[in-house]
JSON list of C-alpha atoms in Angstrom, two decimals:
[
{"chain": "A", "resi": 55, "resn": "MET", "atom": "CA", "xyz": [-0.43, -0.32, 0.47]},
{"chain": "A", "resi": 56, "resn": "GLU", "atom": "CA", "xyz": [2.16, 2.56, 0.96]},
{"chain": "A", "resi": 57, "resn": "LYS", "atom": "CA", "xyz": [4.69, 2.07, -2.63]},
{"chain": "A", "resi": 58, "resn": "ALA", "atom": "CA", "xyz": [0.96, 3.00, -3.69]},
{"chain": "A", "resi": 59, "resn": "ALA", "atom": "CA", "xyz": [-0.40, 5.65, -1.81]},
{"chain": "A", "resi": 60, "resn": "LYS", "atom": "CA", "xyz": [3.47, 6.84, -3.08]},
{"chain": "A", "resi": 61, "resn": "GLU", "atom": "CA", "xyz": [2.55, 6.98, -6.87]},
{"chain": "A", "resi": 62, "resn": "ILE", "atom": "CA", "xyz": [-0.76, 8.89, -5.75]},
{"chain": "A", "resi": 63, "resn": "ARG", "atom": "CA", "xyz": [0.77, 11.86, -3.85]},
{"chain": "A", "resi": 64, "resn": "GLU", "atom": "CA", "xyz": [3.20, 11.91, -6.21]},
{"chain": "A", "resi": 65, "resn": "LEU", "atom": "CA", "xyz": [0.72, 12.16, -8.56]},
{"chain": "A", "resi": 66, "resn": "LYS", "atom": "CA", "xyz": [-1.84, 13.96, -8.20]},
{"chain": "A", "resi": 67, "resn": "GLY", "atom": "CA", "xyz": [0.01, 15.61, -5.14]},
{"chain": "A", "resi": 68, "resn": "PHE", "atom": "CA", "xyz": [-2.12, 14.73, -2.10]},
{"chain": "A", "resi": 69, "resn": "LEU", "atom": "CA", "xyz": [-3.67, 11.14, -1.20]},
{"chain": "A", "resi": 70, "resn": "PRO", "atom": "CA", "xyz": [-7.26, 10.49, -1.77]},
{"chain": "A", "resi": 71, "resn": "ARG", "atom": "CA", "xyz": [-9.53, 9.61, 1.49]},
{"chain": "A", "resi": 72, "resn": "SER", "atom": "CA", "xyz": [-10.46, 6.70, -1.03]},
{"chain": "A", "resi": 73, "resn": "ILE", "atom": "CA", "xyz": [-7.62, 5.12, -0.88]},
{"chain": "A", "resi": 74, "resn": "ALA", "atom": "CA", "xyz": [-6.17, 5.61, 2.75]},
{"chain": "A", "resi": 75, "resn": "TYR", "atom": "CA", "xyz": [-9.69, 3.93, 3.17]},
{"chain": "A", "resi": 76, "resn": "ALA", "atom": "CA", "xyz": [-9.27, 0.52, 1.48]},
{"chain": "A", "resi": 77, "resn": "GLY", "atom": "CA", "xyz": [-5.55, 0.42, 2.60]},
{"chain": "A", "resi": 78, "resn": "GLN", "atom": "CA", "xyz": [-7.72, 0.47, 6.23]},
{"chain": "A", "resi": 79, "resn": "ILE", "atom": "CA", "xyz": [-10.08, -2.98, 4.94]},
{"chain": "A", "resi": 80, "resn": "ASN", "atom": "CA", "xyz": [-7.50, -4.66, 2.06]},
{"chain": "A", "resi": 81, "resn": "GLU", "atom": "CA", "xyz": [-4.34, -3.63, 0.83]},
{"chain": "A", "resi": 82, "resn": "ASP", "atom": "CA", "xyz": [-4.86, -5.98, -2.53]},
{"chain": "A", "resi": 83, "resn": "PHE", "atom": "CA", "xyz": [-8.05, -3.00, -3.14]},
{"chain": "A", "resi": 84, "resn": "ALA", "atom": "CA", "xyz": [-6.22, 0.02, -1.90]},
{"chain": "A", "resi": 85, "resn": "GLU", "atom": "CA", "xyz": [-4.05, -1.28, -4.73]},
{"chain": "A", "resi": 86, "resn": "GLY", "atom": "CA", "xyz": [-6.84, -1.18, -7.35]},
{"chain": "A", "resi": 87, "resn": "ILE", "atom": "CA", "xyz": [-7.92, 2.23, -6.55]},
{"chain": "A", "resi": 88, "resn": "SER", "atom": "CA", "xyz": [-4.66, 3.54, -7.26]},
{"chain": "A", "resi": 89, "resn": "GLY", "atom": "CA", "xyz": [-4.11, 1.97, -10.13]},
{"chain": "A", "resi": 90, "resn": "PHE", "atom": "CA", "xyz": [-7.38, 3.03, -11.09]},
{"chain": "A", "resi": 91, "resn": "TYR", "atom": "CA", "xyz": [-6.06, 6.78, -10.10]},
{"chain": "A", "resi": 92, "resn": "LYS", "atom": "CA", "xyz": [-3.02, 6.22, -12.59]},
{"chain": "A", "resi": 93, "resn": "ALA", "atom": "CA", "xyz": [-5.22, 4.96, -15.31]},
{"chain": "A", "resi": 94, "resn": "VAL", "atom": "CA", "xyz": [-7.55, 8.23, -15.45]},
{"chain": "A", "resi": 95, "resn": "TRP", "atom": "CA", "xyz": [-4.80, 11.17, -14.08]},
{"chain": "A", "resi": 96, "resn": "THR", "atom": "CA", "xyz": [-1.57, 10.18, -16.14]},
{"chain": "A", "resi": 97, "resn": "GLU", "atom": "CA", "xyz": [-0.60, 12.23, -18.89]},
{"chain": "A", "resi": 98, "resn": "ARG", "atom": "CA", "xyz": [0.32, 10.18, -21.88]},
{"chain": "A", "resi": 99, "resn": "GLU", "atom": "CA", "xyz": [1.10, 10.93, -25.65]},
{"chain": "A", "resi": 100, "resn": "GLY", "atom": "CA", "xyz": [-1.27, 12.48, -28.26]},
{"chain": "A", "resi": 101, "resn": "GLY", "atom": "CA", "xyz": [-3.81, 12.19, -24.61]},
{"chain": "A", "resi": 102, "resn": "ILE", "atom": "CA", "xyz": [-5.38, 14.88, -23.21]},
{"chain": "A", "resi": 103, "resn": "SER", "atom": "CA", "xyz": [-3.30, 16.83, -20.29]},
{"chain": "A", "resi": 104, "resn": "THR", "atom": "CA", "xyz": [-4.02, 16.56, -17.23]},
{"chain": "A", "resi": 105, "resn": "LYS", "atom": "CA", "xyz": [-5.20, 20.93, -16.98]},
{"chain": "A", "resi": 106, "resn": "GLN", "atom": "CA", "xyz": [-8.05, 20.06, -19.47]},
{"chain": "A", "resi": 107, "resn": "LYS", "atom": "CA", "xyz": [-8.72, 16.48, -17.62]},
{"chain": "A", "resi": 108, "resn": "HIS", "atom": "CA", "xyz": [-9.37, 18.65, -14.46]},
{"chain": "A", "resi": 109, "resn": "LEU", "atom": "CA", "xyz": [-11.20, 21.37, -16.71]},
{"chain": "A", "resi": 110, "resn": "ILE", "atom": "CA", "xyz": [-13.58, 18.47, -17.65]},
{"chain": "A", "resi": 111, "resn": "VAL", "atom": "CA", "xyz": [-14.50, 17.44, -14.32]},
{"chain": "A", "resi": 112, "resn": "PHE", "atom": "CA", "xyz": [-14.81, 20.37, -13.10]},
{"chain": "A", "resi": 113, "resn": "SER", "atom": "CA", "xyz": [-16.87, 21.14, -15.82]},
{"chain": "A", "resi": 114, "resn": "ILE", "atom": "CA", "xyz": [-18.52, 17.77, -14.15]},
{"chain": "A", "resi": 115, "resn": "ALA", "atom": "CA", "xyz": [-18.38, 19.30, -10.31]},
{"chain": "A", "resi": 116, "resn": "CYS", "atom": "CA", "xyz": [-20.54, 22.12, -11.33]},
{"chain": "A", "resi": 117, "resn": "SER", "atom": "CA", "xyz": [-23.33, 20.75, -14.02]},
{"chain": "A", "resi": 118, "resn": "SER", "atom": "CA", "xyz": [-24.72, 17.78, -11.45]},
{"chain": "A", "resi": 119, "resn": "ASN", "atom": "CA", "xyz": [-24.07, 21.14, -8.42]},
{"chain": "A", "resi": 120, "resn": "ASN", "atom": "CA", "xyz": [-21.62, 18.47, -6.30]},
{"chain": "A", "resi": 121, "resn": "ILE", "atom": "CA", "xyz": [-20.27, 22.47, -5.40]},
{"chain": "A", "resi": 122, "resn": "GLN", "atom": "CA", "xyz": [-17.72, 21.76, -2.43]},
{"chain": "A", "resi": 123, "resn": "SER", "atom": "CA", "xyz": [-16.01, 18.61, -5.38]},
{"chain": "A", "resi": 124, "resn": "ALA", "atom": "CA", "xyz": [-15.77, 22.09, -7.84]},
{"chain": "A", "resi": 125, "resn": "VAL", "atom": "CA", "xyz": [-14.40, 24.21, -4.99]},
{"chain": "A", "resi": 126, "resn": "LYS", "atom": "CA", "xyz": [-10.93, 21.64, -4.39]},
{"chain": "A", "resi": 127, "resn": "ILE", "atom": "CA", "xyz": [-11.00, 21.80, -7.86]},
{"chain": "A", "resi": 128, "resn": "LEU", "atom": "CA", "xyz": [-10.28, 25.18, -8.56]},
{"chain": "A", "resi": 129, "resn": "GLU", "atom": "CA", "xyz": [-7.30, 24.37, -6.32]},
{"chain": "A", "resi": 130, "resn": "ARG", "atom": "CA", "xyz": [-5.93, 21.58, -8.67]},
{"chain": "A", "resi": 131, "resn": "LEU", "atom": "CA", "xyz": [-6.62, 23.88, -11.78]},
{"chain": "A", "resi": 132, "resn": "HIS", "atom": "CA", "xyz": [-4.36, 26.83, -10.24]},
{"chain": "A", "resi": 133, "resn": "LYS", "atom": "CA", "xyz": [-2.09, 24.61, -9.99]},
{"chain": "A", "resi": 134, "resn": "PHE", "atom": "CA", "xyz": [-1.80, 23.27, -13.36]},
{"chain": "A", "resi": 135, "resn": "GLY", "atom": "CA", "xyz": [-1.86, 26.88, -14.50]},
{"chain": "A", "resi": 136, "resn": "ALA", "atom": "CA", "xyz": [-6.11, 27.63, -15.63]},
{"chain": "A", "resi": 137, "resn": "THR", "atom": "CA", "xyz": [-6.68, 30.22, -16.95]},
{"chain": "A", "resi": 138, "resn": "ARG", "atom": "CA", "xyz": [-10.34, 32.57, -16.00]},
{"chain": "A", "resi": 139, "resn": "ILE", "atom": "CA", "xyz": [-11.57, 32.09, -19.05]},
{"chain": "A", "resi": 140, "resn": "GLU", "atom": "CA", "xyz": [-10.75, 28.42, -19.72]},
{"chain": "A", "resi": 141, "resn": "ILE", "atom": "CA", "xyz": [-12.56, 28.28, -16.60]},
{"chain": "A", "resi": 142, "resn": "ASN", "atom": "CA", "xyz": [-15.17, 30.47, -17.50]},
{"chain": "A", "resi": 143, "resn": "ASP", "atom": "CA", "xyz": [-15.80, 28.52, -20.31]},
{"chain": "A", "resi": 144, "resn": "ALA", "atom": "CA", "xyz": [-16.68, 24.94, -17.90]},
{"chain": "A", "resi": 145, "resn": "MET", "atom": "CA", "xyz": [-18.85, 26.64, -16.03]},
{"chain": "A", "resi": 146, "resn": "MET", "atom": "CA", "xyz": [-20.78, 28.10, -18.82]},
{"chain": "A", "resi": 147, "resn": "LEU", "atom": "CA", "xyz": [-20.89, 24.16, -20.03]},
{"chain": "A", "resi": 148, "resn": "ALA", "atom": "CA", "xyz": [-22.10, 23.11, -16.64]},
{"chain": "A", "resi": 149, "resn": "ALA", "atom": "CA", "xyz": [-24.58, 25.13, -17.29]},
{"chain": "A", "resi": 150, "resn": "TRP", "atom": "CA", "xyz": [-25.23, 24.07, -20.56]},
{"chain": "A", "resi": 151, "resn": "THR", "atom": "CA", "xyz": [-25.09, 20.59, -19.21]},
{"chain": "A", "resi": 152, "resn": "GLY", "atom": "CA", "xyz": [-26.31, 21.11, -16.27]},
{"chain": "A", "resi": 153, "resn": "GLY", "atom": "CA", "xyz": [-29.35, 23.90, -16.28]},
{"chain": "A", "resi": 154, "resn": "ILE", "atom": "CA", "xyz": [-29.51, 26.88, -15.34]},
{"chain": "A", "resi": 155, "resn": "GLN", "atom": "CA", "xyz": [-29.77, 26.65, -11.99]},
{"chain": "A", "resi": 156, "resn": "HIS", "atom": "CA", "xyz": [-27.15, 24.29, -10.87]},
{"chain": "A", "resi": 157, "resn": "PHE", "atom": "CA", "xyz": [-25.20, 27.42, -12.49]},
{"chain": "A", "resi": 158, "resn": "THR", "atom": "CA", "xyz": [-26.98, 29.73, -10.12]},
{"chain": "A", "resi": 159, "resn": "ASP", "atom": "CA", "xyz": [-26.42, 27.02, -7.06]},
{"chain": "A", "resi": 160, "resn": "PHE", "atom": "CA", "xyz": [-22.82, 26.53, -7.64]},
{"chain": "A", "resi": 161, "resn": "SER", "atom": "CA", "xyz": [-21.72, 30.32, -9.84]},
{"chain": "A", "resi": 162, "resn": "ALA", "atom": "CA", "xyz": [-21.73, 32.34, -5.89]},
{"chain": "A", "resi": 163, "resn": "ALA", "atom": "CA", "xyz": [-19.51, 29.20, -4.81]},
{"chain": "A", "resi": 164, "resn": "ILE", "atom": "CA", "xyz": [-16.84, 29.24, -7.59]},
{"chain": "A", "resi": 165, "resn": "LEU", "atom": "CA", "xyz": [-16.68, 33.31, -8.26]},
{"chain": "A", "resi": 166, "resn": "LYS", "atom": "CA", "xyz": [-15.97, 33.26, -4.12]},
{"chain": "A", "resi": 167, "resn": "GLU", "atom": "CA", "xyz": [-13.22, 30.86, -4.30]},
{"chain": "A", "resi": 168, "resn": "MET", "atom": "CA", "xyz": [-11.95, 32.00, -7.88]},
{"chain": "A", "resi": 169, "resn": "GLU", "atom": "CA", "xyz": [-11.28, 34.64, -6.15]},
{"chain": "A", "resi": 170, "resn": "ARG", "atom": "CA", "xyz": [-9.45, 33.68, -3.88]},
{"chain": "A", "resi": 171, "resn": "LEU", "atom": "CA", "xyz": [-7.52, 32.20, -5.79]},
{"chain": "A", "resi": 172, "resn": "GLY", "atom": "CA", "xyz": [-6.65, 35.43, -7.46]},
{"chain": "A", "resi": 173, "resn": "PHE", "atom": "CA", "xyz": [-8.26, 33.85, -11.05]}
]
């Protein structure tokens, strides 16, 4: 579990709770979840960049009204150099796919966090 946890910490910048909890249940389970994280978040030649992946999951979190997750993802977007325009585009896509009510729900928290992070 320690090797997998170290790899994911290096890849994501933190150890996701799911891996920590899985490690308390079963080492093989933790390894499996770690493998899933690596498969999703590793950059591959010709694939989607880490920044683009974070923009996509940010938009999905917003469109499903998962405000807490969207706010956390903003920190990752800041780390990976996303621009305010890119984030605004992702928010507009979220409004398109999730509906204007979700946009109304998540906008205040997201705009406040964007201001805090300096976007």
